[in-house]
Coordinates of C-alpha atoms in Angstrom, one line a residue:
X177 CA 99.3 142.4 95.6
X178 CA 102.4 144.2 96.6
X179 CA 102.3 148.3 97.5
X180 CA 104.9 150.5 97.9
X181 CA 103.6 153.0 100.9
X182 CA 105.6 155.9 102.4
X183 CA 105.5 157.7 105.4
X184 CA 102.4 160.1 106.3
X185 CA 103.9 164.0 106.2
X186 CA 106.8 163.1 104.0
X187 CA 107.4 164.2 100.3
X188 CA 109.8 162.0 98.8
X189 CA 111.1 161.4 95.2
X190 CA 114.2 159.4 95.9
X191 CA 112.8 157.4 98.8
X192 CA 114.5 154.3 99.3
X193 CA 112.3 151.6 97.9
X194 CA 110.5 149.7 100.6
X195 CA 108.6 147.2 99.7
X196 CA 106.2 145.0 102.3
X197 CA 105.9 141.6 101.3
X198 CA 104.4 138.7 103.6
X199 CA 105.1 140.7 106.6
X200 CA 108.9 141.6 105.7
X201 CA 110.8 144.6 104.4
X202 CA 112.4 143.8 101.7
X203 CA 114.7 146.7 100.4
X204 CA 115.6 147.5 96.8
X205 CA 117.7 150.2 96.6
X206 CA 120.5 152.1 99.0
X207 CA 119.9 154.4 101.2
X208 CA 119.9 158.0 99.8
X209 CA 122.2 160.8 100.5
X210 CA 120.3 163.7 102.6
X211 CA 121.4 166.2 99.7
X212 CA 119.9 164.1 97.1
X213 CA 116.9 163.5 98.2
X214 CA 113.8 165.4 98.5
X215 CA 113.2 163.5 101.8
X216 CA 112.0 166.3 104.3
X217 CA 109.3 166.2 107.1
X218 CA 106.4 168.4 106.4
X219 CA 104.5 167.3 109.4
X220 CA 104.7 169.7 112.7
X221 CA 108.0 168.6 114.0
X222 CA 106.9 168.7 118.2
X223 CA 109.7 167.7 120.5
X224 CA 109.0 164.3 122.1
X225 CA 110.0 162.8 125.5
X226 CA 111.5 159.0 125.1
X227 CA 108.3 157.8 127.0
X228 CA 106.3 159.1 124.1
X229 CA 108.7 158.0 121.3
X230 CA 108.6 154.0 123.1
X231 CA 104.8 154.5 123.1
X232 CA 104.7 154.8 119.0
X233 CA 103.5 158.7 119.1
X234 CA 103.1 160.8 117.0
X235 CA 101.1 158.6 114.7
X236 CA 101.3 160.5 111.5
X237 CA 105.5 160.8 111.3
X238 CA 108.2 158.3 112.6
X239 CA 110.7 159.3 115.3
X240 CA 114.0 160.5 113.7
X241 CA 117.0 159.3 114.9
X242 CA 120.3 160.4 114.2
X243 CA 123.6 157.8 115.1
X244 CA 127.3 159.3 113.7
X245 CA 130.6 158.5 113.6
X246 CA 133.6 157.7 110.9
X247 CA 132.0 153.8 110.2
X248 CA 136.5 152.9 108.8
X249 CA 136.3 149.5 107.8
X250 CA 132.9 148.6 108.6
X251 CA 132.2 146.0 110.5
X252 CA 129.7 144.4 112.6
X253 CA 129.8 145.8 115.6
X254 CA 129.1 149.1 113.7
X255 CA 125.8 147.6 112.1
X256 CA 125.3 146.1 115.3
X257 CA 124.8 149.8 117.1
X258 CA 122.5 151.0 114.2
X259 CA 120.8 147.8 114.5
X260 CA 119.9 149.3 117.9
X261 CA 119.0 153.0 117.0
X262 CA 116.9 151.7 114.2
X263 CA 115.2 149.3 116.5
X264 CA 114.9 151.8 119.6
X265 CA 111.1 152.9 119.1
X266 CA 108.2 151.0 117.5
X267 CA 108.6 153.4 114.6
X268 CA 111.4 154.9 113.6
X269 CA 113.8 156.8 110.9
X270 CA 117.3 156.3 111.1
X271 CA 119.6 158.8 109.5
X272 CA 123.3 158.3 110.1
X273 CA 125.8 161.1 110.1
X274 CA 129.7 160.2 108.7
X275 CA 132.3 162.5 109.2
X276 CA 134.7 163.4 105.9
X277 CA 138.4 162.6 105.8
X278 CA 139.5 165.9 106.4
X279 CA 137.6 166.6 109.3
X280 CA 138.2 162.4 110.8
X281 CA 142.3 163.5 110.0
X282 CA 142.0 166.3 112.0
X283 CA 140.7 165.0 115.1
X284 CA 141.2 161.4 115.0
X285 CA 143.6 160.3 113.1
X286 CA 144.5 158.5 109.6
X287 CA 141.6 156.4 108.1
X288 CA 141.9 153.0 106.0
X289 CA 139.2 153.7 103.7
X290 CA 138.9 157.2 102.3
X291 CA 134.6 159.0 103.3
X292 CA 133.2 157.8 99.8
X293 CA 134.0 154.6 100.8
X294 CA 133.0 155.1 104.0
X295 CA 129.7 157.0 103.1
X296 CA 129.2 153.7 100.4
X297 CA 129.2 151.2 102.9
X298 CA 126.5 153.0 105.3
X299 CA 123.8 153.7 102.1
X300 CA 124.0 149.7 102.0
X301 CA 123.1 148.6 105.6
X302 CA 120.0 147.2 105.7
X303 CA 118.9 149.2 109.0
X304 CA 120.2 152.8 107.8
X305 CA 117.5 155.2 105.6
X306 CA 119.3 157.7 104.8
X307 CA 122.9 159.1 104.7
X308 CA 124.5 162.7 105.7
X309 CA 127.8 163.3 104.1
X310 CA 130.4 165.4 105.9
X311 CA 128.3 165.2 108.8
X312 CA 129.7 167.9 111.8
X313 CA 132.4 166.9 114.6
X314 CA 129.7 168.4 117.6
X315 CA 126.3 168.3 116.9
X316 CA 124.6 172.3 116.8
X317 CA 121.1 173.2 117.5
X318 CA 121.0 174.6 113.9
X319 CA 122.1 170.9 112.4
X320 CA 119.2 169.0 114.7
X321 CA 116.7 171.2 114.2
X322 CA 117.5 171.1 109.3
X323 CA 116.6 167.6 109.7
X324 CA 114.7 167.4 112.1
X325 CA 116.3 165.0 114.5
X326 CA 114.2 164.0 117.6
X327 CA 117.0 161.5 119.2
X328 CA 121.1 161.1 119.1
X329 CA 122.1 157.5 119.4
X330 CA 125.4 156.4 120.8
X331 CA 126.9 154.3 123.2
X332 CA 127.1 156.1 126.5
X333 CA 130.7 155.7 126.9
X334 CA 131.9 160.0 127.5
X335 CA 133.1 160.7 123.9
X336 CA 136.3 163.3 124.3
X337 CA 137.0 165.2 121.2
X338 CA 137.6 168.1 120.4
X339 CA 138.8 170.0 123.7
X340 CA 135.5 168.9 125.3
X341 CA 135.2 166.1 127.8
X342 CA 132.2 164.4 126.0
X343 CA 131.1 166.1 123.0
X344 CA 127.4 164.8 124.0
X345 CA 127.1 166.2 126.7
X346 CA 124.6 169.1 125.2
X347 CA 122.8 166.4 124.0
X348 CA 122.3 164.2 127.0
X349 CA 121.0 167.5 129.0
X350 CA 118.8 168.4 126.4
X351 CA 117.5 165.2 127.3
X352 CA 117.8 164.1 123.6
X353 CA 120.3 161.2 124.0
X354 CA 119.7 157.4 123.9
X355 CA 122.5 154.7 124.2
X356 CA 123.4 151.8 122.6
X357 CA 125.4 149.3 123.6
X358 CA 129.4 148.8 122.2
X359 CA 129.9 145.4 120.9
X360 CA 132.9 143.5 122.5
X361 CA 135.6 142.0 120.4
X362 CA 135.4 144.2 117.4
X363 CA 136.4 147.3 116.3
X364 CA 138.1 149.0 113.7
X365 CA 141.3 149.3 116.0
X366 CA 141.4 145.7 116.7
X367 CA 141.3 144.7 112.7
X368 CA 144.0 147.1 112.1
X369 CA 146.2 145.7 114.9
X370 CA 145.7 142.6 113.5
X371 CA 146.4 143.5 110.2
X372 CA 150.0 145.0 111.8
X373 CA 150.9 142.0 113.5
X374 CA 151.0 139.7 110.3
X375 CA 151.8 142.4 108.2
X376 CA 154.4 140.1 106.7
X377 CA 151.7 137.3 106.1
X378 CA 149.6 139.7 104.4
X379 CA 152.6 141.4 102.2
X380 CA 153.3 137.9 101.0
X381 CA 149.9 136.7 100.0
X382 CA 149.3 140.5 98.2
X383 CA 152.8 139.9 96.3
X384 CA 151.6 136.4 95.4
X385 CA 148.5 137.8 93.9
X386 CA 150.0 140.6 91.4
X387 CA 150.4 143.4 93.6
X388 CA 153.5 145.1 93.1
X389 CA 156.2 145.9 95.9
X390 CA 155.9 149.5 95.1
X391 CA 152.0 149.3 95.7
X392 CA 152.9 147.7 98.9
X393 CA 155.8 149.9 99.9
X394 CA 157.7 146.8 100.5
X395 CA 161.5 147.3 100.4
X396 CA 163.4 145.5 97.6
X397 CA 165.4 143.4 99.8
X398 CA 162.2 142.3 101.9
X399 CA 160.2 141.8 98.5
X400 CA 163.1 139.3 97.8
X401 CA 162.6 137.5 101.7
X402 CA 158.7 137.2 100.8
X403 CA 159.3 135.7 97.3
X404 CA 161.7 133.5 98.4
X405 CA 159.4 132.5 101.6
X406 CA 156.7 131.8 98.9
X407 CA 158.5 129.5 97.2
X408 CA 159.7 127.6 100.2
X409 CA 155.7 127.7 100.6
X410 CA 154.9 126.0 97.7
X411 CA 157.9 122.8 97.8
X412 CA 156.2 122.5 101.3
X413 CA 153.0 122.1 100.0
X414 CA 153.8 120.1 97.1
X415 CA 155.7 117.6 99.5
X416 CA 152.6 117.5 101.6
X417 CA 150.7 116.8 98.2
X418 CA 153.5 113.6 97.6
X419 CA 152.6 112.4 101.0
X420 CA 149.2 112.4 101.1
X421 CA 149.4 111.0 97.9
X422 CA 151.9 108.1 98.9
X423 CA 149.7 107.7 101.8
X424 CA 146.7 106.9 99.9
X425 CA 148.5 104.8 98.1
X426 CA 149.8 102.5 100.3
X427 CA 146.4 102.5 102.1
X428 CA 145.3 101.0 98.5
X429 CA 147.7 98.3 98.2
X430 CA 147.0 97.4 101.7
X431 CA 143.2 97.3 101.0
X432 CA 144.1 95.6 97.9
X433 CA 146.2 93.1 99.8
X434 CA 143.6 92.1 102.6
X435 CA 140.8 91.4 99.9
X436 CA 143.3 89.2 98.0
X437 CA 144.5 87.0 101.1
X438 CA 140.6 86.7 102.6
X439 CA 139.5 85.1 99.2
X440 CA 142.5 83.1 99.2
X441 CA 141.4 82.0 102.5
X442 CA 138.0 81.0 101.6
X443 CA 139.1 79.5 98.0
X444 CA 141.9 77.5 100.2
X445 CA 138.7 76.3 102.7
X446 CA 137.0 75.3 99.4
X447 CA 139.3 73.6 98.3
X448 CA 140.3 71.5 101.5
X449 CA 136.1 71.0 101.6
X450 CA 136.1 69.5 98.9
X451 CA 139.5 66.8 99.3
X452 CA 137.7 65.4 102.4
X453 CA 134.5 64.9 100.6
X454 CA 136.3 62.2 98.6
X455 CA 137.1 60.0 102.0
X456 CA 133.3 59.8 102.5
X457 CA 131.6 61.0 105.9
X458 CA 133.7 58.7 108.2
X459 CA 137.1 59.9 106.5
X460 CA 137.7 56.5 104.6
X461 CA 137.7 55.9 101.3
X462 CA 134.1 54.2 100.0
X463 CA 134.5 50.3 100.1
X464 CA 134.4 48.3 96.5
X465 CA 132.0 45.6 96.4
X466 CA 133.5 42.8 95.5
X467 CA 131.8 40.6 92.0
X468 CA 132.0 37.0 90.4
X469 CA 133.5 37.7 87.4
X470 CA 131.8 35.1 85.6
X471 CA 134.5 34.4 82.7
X472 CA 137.1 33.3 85.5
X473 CA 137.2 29.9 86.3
X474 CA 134.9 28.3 88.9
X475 CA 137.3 27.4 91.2
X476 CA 139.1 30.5 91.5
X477 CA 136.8 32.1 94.3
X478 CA 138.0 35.6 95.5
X479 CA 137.3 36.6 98.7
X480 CA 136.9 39.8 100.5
X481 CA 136.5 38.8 104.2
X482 CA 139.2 37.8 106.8
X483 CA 140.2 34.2 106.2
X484 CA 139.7 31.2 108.4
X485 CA 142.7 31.4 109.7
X486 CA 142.9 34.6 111.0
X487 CA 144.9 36.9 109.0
X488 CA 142.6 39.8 108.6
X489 CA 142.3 41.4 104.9
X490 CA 144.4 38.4 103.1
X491 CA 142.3 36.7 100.3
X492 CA 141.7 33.0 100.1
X493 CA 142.2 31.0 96.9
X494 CA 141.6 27.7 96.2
X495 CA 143.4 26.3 93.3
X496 CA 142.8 23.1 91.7
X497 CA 144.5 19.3 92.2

């Protein structure tokens, strides 16, 4: 039988459905917004050393921990680090904090995706339970202590923002700070240098696909250069096709051609077979037995062997006086 079960000293009416079923979570639902939910802890909120959260304590509330950041064109190294907060204590609440456009424009620049879309793509990561929108640059004693935050997860990599040199670095003395670990390779810099460098490649395949020049702010003399480029595309490719095609086909009528001259070969091998069978094992024709024919005359006597005299295969006849 399957149970839905929440956590002891919580009163929640927007939970995010949680169900256990042959030992796995399986989840049903996004995570929920923090000021949409009734989520809050009721449970005596004591402040916990990180020896105490690793141990599993307290037993009647998991440990709340908080990761933030800006999350623009998620990606895996992003679930990667909340993988990590989420899986930091034996039990353990994640919440995740994402900053809103106006206040990521402000001190870090221009983002891709605009904070619903941002906030959307955090509520649907399987290791996140529950999202704060327009979460706060620097983290205040009066923001940890509404929801109840017991760690602040982030790589340990000082963070300068915001005229401070690390804008942790209240939380690390507080001794409230765990780190992850970055992922190498990815980031949301990298895809957008990428995206840069083949800008071109992209433009073209966006034009091919219905978007307009004006949606791309392509110029109207370089939305002529990728047109034309993607028709020189396509006669490439359909002279590839025409190869591959002519390829096959000669391949065919080469197949084709060996199958026709091996069973010529064993029809010709037949054949021959079957001439020498009529010269007999020793390759001569069968010898005719030579007969009487009993309505010649009597003294006509043919003969088949040598005659007396010597000449080898000449026939002897007697004829009468």
């Amino acid at each position: 039988m399957v149970t839905v079960k929440t956590q002891p000293g919580y009163s929640c009416k927007a939970m995010r459905s949680q169900i256990n079923h042959g030992g796995g979570k399986t989840l049903t639902a996004p995570a929920p917004f923090a000021d949409e939910t009734s989520c809050q802890c009721r449970a005596p909120h004591e402040k916990l050393t990180i020896a105490q959260a690793r141990l599993g304590t307290p037993v009647d509330r998991p440990v709340r921990v908080y990761a933030d950041g800006i999350f623009d064109l998620f990606h895996s190294g992003h679930a990667r680090a909340l993988m990590q907060a989420k899986t930091l204590f034996p039990n353990s609440y994640l919440l995740v904090g994402v900053c809103s456009d106006d206040l990521t424009h402000k001190f870090k620049g221009f983002t891709v995706m605009n904070e619903n879309e941002r906030y959307e793509a955090l509520r649907h990561c399987r290791y996140v339970d529950e999202v704060i929108r327009d979460a706060p640059w620097t983290l205040t004693p009066e923001f940890l202590e509404k929801h109840k935050i017991d760690f602040v997860a982030h790589d340990d990599i000082p963070y300068s923002s915001a005229g401070s040199d690390d804008v942790y670095k209240h939380i690390k003395e507080a001794g409230m700070f765990v780190p992850t670990q970055r992922t190498e390779g990815i980031s949301t810099s990298d895809i957008i240098t990428r995206i840069v460098r083949d800008y071109d490649v992209y433009a073209r395949r966006n034009l091919q696909r219905g978007y307009t020049a004006k949606e791309l702010n392509v110029s109207f003399i370089n939305e002529k250069k990728y047109r034309f480029q993607n028709q020189v595309d396509k006669m490439k490719e359909k002279v590839k096709n025409v190869e591959e095609k002519s390829k096959e086909f000669v391949y065919k009528v080469e197949e084709k051609s060996h199958d026709l001259i091996q069973k010529w070969e064993e029809k010709s091998r037949e054949f021959i077979g079957n001439f020498l069978e009529l010269f007999g094992p020793d390759g001569a024709w069968p010898s005719i037995a030579c007969e009487t024919n009993p309505s010649a005359p009597a003294e006509v006597e043919p003969s088949c062997s040598s005659s007396p005299g010597g000449a080898a295969g000449r026939s002897h006849v007697a004829f009468p006086t």
